[in-house]
Coordinates of N, CA and C in Angstrom, one line a residue:
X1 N 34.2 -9.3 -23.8 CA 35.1 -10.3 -23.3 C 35.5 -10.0 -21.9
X2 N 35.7 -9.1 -21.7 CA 36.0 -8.4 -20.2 C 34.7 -8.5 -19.5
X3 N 33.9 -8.4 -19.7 CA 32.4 -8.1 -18.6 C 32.3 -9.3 -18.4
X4 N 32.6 -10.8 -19.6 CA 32.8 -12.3 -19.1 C 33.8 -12.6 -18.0
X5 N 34.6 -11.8 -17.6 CA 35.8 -12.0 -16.7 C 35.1 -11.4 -16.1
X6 N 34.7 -10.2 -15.7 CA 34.7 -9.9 -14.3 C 33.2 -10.3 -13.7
X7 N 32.7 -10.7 -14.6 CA 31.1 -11.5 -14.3 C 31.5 -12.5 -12.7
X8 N 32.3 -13.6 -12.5 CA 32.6 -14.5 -11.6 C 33.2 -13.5 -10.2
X9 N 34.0 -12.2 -10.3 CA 34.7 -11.8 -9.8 C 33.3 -10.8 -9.2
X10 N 32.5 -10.2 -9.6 CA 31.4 -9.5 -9.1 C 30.5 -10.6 -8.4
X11 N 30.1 -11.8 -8.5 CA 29.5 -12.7 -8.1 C 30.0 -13.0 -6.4
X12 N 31.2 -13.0 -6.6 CA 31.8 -13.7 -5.5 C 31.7 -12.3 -4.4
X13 N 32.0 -11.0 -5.1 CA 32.2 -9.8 -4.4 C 30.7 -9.3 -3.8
X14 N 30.0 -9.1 -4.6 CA 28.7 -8.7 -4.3 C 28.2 -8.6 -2.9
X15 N 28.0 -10.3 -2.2 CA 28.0 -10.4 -1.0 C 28.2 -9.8 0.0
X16 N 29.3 -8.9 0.1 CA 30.8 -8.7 0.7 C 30.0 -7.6 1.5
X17 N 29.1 -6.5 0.6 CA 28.7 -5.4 0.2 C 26.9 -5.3 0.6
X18 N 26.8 -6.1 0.2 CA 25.2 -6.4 0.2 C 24.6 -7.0 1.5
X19 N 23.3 -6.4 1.8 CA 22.6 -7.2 3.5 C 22.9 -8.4 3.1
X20 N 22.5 -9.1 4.2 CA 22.8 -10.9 3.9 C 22.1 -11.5 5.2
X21 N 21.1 -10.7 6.1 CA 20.4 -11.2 7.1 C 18.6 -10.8 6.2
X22 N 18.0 -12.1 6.0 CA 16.6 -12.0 6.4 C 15.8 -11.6 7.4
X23 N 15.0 -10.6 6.9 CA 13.9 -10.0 8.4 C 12.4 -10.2 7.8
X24 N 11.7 -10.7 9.1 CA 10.4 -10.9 9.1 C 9.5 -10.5 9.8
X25 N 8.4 -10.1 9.3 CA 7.4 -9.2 10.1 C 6.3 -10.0 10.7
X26 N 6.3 -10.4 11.9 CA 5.2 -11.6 12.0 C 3.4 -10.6 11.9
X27 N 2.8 -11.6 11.5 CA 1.0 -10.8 11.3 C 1.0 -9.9 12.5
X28 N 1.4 -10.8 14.2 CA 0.7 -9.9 14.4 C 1.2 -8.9 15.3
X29 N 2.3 -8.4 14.5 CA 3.1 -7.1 14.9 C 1.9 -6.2 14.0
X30 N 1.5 -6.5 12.5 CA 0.6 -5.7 11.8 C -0.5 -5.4 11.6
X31 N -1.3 -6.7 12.3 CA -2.6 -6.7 12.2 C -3.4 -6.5 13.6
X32 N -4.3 -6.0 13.4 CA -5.0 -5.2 14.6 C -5.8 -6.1 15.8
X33 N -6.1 -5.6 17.0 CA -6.0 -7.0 17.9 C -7.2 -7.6 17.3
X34 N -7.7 -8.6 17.4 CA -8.7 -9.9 17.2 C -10.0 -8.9 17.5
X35 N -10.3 -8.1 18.5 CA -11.6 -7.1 18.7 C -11.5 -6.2 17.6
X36 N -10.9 -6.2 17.3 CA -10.7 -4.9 16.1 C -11.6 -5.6 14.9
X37 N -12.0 -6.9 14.7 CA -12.5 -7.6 13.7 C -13.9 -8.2 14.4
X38 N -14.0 -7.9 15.5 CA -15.4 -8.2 15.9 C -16.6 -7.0 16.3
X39 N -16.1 -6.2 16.9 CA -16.4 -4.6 16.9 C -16.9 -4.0 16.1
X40 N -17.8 -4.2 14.8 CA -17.6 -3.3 13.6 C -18.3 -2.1 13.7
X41 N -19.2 -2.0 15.2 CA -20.2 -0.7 15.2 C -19.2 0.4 15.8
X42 N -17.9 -0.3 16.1 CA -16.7 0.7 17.1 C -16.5 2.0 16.0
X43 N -17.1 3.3 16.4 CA -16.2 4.3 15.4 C -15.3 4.8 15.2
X44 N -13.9 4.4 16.3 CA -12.8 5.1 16.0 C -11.9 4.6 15.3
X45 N -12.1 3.6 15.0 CA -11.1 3.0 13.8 C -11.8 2.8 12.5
X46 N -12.0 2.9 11.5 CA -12.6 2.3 10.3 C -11.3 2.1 9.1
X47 N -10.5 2.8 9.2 CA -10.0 2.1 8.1 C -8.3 2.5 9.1
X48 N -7.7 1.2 9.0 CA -6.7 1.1 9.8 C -5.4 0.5 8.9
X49 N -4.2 1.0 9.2 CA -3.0 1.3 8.2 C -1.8 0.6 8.8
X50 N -1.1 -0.1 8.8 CA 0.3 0.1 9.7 C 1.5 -1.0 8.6
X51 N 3.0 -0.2 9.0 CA 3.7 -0.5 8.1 C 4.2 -2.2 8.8
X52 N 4.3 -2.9 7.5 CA 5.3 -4.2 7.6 C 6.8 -4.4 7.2
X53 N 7.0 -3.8 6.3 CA 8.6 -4.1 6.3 C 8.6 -2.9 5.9
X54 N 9.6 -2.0 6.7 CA 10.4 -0.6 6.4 C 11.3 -0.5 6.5
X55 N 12.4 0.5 5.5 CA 13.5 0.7 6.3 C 14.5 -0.4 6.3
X56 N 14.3 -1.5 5.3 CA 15.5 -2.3 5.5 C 15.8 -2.6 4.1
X57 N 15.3 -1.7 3.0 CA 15.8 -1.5 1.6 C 15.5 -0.2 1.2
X58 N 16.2 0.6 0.5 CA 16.3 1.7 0.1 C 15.0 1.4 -1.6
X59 N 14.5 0.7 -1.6 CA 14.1 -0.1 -2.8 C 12.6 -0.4 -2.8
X60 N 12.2 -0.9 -1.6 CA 11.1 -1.4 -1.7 C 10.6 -1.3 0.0
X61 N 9.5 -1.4 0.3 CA 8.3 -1.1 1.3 C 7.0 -2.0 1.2
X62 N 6.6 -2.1 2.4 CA 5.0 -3.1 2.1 C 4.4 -2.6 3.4
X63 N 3.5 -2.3 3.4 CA 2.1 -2.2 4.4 C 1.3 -2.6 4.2
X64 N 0.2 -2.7 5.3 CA -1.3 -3.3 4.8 C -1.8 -1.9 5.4
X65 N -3.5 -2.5 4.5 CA -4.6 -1.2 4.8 C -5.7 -1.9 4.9
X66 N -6.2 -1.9 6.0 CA -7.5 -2.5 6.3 C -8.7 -1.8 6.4
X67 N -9.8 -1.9 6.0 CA -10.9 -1.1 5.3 C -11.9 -1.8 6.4
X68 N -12.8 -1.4 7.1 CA -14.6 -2.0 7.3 C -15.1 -1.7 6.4
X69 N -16.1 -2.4 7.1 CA -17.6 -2.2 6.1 C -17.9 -1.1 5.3
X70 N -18.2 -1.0 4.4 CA -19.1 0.7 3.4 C -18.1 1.9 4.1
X71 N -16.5 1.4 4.4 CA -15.7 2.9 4.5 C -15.0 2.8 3.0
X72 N -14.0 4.3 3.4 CA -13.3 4.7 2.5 C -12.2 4.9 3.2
X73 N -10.9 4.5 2.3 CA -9.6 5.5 2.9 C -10.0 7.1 1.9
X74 N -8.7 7.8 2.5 CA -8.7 9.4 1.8 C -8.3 9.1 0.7
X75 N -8.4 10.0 0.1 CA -8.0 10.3 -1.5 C -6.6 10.7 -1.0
X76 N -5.8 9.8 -2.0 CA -4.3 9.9 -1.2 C -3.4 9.7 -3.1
X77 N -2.3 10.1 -2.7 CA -1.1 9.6 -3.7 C -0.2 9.2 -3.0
X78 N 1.1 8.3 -3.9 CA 2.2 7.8 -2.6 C 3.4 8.9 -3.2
X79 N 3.4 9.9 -3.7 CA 4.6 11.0 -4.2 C 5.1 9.7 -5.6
X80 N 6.8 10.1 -5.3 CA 7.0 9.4 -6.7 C 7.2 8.2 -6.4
X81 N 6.5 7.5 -5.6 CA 6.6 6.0 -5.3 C 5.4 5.2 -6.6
X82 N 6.2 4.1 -7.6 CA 5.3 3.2 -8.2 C 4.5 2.3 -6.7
X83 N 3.1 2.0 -6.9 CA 2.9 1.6 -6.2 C 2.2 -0.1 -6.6
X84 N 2.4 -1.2 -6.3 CA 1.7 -2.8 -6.5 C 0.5 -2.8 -5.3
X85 N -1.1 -2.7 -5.4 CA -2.0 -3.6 -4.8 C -2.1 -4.9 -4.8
X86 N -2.0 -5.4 -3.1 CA -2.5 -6.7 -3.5 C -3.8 -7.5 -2.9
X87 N -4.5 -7.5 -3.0 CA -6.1 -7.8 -2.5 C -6.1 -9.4 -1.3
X88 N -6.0 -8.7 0.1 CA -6.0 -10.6 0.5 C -7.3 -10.9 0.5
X89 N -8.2 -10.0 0.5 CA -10.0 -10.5 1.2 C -10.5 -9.3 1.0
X90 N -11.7 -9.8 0.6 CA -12.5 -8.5 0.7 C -13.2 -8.2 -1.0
X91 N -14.0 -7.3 -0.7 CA -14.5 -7.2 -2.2 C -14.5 -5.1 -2.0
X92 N -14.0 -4.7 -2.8 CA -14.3 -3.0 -3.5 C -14.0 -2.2 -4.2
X93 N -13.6 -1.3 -4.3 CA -13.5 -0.4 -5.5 C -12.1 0.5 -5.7
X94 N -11.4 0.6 -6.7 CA -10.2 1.3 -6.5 C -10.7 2.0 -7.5
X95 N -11.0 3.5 -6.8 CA -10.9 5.1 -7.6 C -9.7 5.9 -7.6
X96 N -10.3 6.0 -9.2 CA -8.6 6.7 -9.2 C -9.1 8.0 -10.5
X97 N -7.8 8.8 -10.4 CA -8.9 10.3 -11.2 C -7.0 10.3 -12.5
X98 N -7.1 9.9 -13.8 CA -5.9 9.6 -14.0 C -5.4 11.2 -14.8
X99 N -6.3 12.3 -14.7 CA -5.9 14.0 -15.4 C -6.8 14.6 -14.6
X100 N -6.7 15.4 -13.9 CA -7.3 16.7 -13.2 C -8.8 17.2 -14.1
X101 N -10.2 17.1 -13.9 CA -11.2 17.8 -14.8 C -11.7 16.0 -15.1
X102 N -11.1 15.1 -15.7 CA -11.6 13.7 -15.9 C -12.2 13.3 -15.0
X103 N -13.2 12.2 -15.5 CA -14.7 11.1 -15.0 C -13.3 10.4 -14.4
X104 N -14.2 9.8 -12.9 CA -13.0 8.7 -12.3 C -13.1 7.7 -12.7
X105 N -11.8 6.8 -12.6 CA -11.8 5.3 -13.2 C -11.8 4.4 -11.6
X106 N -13.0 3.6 -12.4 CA -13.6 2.7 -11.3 C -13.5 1.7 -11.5
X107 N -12.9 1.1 -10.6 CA -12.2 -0.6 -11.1 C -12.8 -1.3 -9.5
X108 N -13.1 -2.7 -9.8 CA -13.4 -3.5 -9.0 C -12.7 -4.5 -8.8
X109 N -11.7 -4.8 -6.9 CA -11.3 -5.7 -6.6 C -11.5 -6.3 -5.8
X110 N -11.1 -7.8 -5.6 CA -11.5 -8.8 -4.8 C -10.3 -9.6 -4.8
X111 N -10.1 -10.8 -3.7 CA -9.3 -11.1 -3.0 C -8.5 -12.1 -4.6
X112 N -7.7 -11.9 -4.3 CA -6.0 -12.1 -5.8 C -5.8 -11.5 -6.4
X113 N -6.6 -10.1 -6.5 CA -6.2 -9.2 -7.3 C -5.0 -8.4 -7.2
X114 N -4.3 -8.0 -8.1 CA -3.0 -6.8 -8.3 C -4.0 -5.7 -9.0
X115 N -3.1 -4.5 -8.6 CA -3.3 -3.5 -9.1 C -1.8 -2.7 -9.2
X116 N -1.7 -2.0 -10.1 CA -1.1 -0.9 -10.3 C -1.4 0.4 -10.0
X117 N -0.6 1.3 -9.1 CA -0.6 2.5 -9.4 C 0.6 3.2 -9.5
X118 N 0.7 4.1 -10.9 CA 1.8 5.1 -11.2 C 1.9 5.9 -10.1
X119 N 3.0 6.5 -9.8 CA 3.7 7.2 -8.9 C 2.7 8.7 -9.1
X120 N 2.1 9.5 -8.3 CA 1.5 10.3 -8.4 C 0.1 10.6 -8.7
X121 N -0.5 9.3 -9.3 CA -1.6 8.7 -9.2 C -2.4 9.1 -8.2
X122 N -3.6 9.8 -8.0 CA -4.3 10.4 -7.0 C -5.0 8.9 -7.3
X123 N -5.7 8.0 -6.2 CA -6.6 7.1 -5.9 C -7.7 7.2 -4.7
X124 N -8.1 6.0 -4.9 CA -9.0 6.0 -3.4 C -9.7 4.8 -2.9
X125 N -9.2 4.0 -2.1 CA -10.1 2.8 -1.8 C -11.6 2.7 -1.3
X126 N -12.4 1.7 -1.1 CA -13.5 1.9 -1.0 C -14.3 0.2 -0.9
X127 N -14.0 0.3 0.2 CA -14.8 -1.3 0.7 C -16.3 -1.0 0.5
X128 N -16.8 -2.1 -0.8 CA -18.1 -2.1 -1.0 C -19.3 -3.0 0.2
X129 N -18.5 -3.7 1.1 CA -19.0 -4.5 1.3 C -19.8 -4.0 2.6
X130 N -20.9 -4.5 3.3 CA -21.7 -4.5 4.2 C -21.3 -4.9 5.4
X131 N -20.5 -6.5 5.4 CA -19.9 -7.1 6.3 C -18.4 -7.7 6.8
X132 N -17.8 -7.7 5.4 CA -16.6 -8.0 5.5 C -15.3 -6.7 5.2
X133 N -14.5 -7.3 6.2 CA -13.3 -6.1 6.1 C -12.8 -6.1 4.7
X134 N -11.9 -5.3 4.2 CA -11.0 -5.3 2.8 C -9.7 -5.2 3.5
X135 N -8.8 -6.5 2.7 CA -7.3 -6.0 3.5 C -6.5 -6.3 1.9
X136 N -5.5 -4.9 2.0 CA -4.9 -5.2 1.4 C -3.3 -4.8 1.8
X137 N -2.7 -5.4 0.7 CA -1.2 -5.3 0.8 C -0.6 -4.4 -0.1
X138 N 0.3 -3.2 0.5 CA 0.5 -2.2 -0.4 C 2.5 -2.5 -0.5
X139 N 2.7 -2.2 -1.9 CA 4.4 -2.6 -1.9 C 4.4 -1.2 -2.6
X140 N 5.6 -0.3 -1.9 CA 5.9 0.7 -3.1 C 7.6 0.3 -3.1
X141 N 7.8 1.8 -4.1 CA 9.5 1.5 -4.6 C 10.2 2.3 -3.7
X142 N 10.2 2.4 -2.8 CA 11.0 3.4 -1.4 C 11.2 2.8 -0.7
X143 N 12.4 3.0 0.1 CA 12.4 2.4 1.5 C 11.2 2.5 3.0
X144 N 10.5 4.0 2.5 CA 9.9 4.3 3.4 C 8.2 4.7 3.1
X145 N 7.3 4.5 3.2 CA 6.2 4.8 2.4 C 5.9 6.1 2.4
X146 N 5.9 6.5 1.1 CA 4.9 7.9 1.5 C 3.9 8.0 1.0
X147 N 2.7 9.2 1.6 CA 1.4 9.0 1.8 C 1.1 10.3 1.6
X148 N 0.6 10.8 0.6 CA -0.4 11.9 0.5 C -1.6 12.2 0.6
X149 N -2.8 12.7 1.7 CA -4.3 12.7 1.8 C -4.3 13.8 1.4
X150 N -5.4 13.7 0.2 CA -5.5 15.4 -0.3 C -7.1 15.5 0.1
X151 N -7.7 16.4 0.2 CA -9.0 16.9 0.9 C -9.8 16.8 -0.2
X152 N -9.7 16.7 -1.8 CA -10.3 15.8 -2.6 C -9.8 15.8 -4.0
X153 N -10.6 15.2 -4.8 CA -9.7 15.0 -6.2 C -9.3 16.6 -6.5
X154 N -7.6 16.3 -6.9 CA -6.9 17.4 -7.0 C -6.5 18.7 -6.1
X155 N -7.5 18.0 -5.1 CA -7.7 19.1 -3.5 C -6.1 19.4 -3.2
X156 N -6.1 19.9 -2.1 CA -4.5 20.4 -1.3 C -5.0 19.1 -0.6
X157 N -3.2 19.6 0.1 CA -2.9 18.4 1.2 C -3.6 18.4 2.5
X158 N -4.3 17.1 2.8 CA -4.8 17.0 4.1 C -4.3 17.5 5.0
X159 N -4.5 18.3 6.2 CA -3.8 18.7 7.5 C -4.0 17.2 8.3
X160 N -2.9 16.6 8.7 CA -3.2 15.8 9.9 C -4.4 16.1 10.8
X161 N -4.7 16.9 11.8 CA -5.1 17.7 12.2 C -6.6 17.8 12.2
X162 N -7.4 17.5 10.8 CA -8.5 17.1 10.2 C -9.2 16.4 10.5

């Protein structure tokens, strides 16, 4: 009976307390310039990362990861972040090793796909394709992404540096 009473009284209060300004990341604060998608013999970029909304919830995060042709990102985990894939384009492969000594699990995505990854989850993307980029959209449960490259399944942590 009480939680029914103060149900209207938190409603009205909540607001008070809570952001109340929308922010938006336009493409192309995120996406790489227009040469970046015409270039594909260029070697210094192959798989290109940059954050979209950070930092404005203690809760949640989104980036994209843009893949060329026949690359790979690193063998990475996000720490204890649950992580959502979301596939805009592109066709490849999400490896993932789910116990240390285990065969990898190999799953194949293409553009509408979700994926799941548990928090700690070693993975690994992998654009199958010949000619077209892989972009996808990454949402974890943090305000801020984190990113683990390990040097390989179960490896230590990547040095920057590398």
């Amino acid at each position: 009976m009480l939680t029914s009473t103060l149900l209207p009284v938190l409603e009205d209060l909540l607001p008070l307390f809570l952001p109340s300004s929308v922010s938006v990341t336009r493409a192309h604060d995120v996406l790489p310039p227009f040469e970046y998608h015409i270039d594909r013999s260029d070697p210094r970029v192959q798989v290109f990362s940059r954050d979209a909304v950070v930092k404005q919830s203690d809760k949640i995060c989104t980036s994209i990861l843009i893949l060329k042709p026949t690359t790979s990102s690193t063998i990475r985990h996000h720490g204890e972040q649950d992580t959502i894939i979301y596939v805009v384009s592109g066709f490849g492969l999400l490896l993932s090793q789910p116990k240390s000594g285990e065969d990898l699990d190999r799953r194949q995505i293409g553009p509408g796909d979700f994926a799941y990854i548990p928090a700690w989850m070693e993975h690994q993307f992998q654009n199958t394709s010949d000619q077209a980029d892989l972009h996808l959209v990454i949402i974890r449960s943090g305000g801020a992404p984190v990113e683990v490259s390990l040097t390989d399944w179960g490896g230590s942590r990547l040095d920057p540096e590398e």
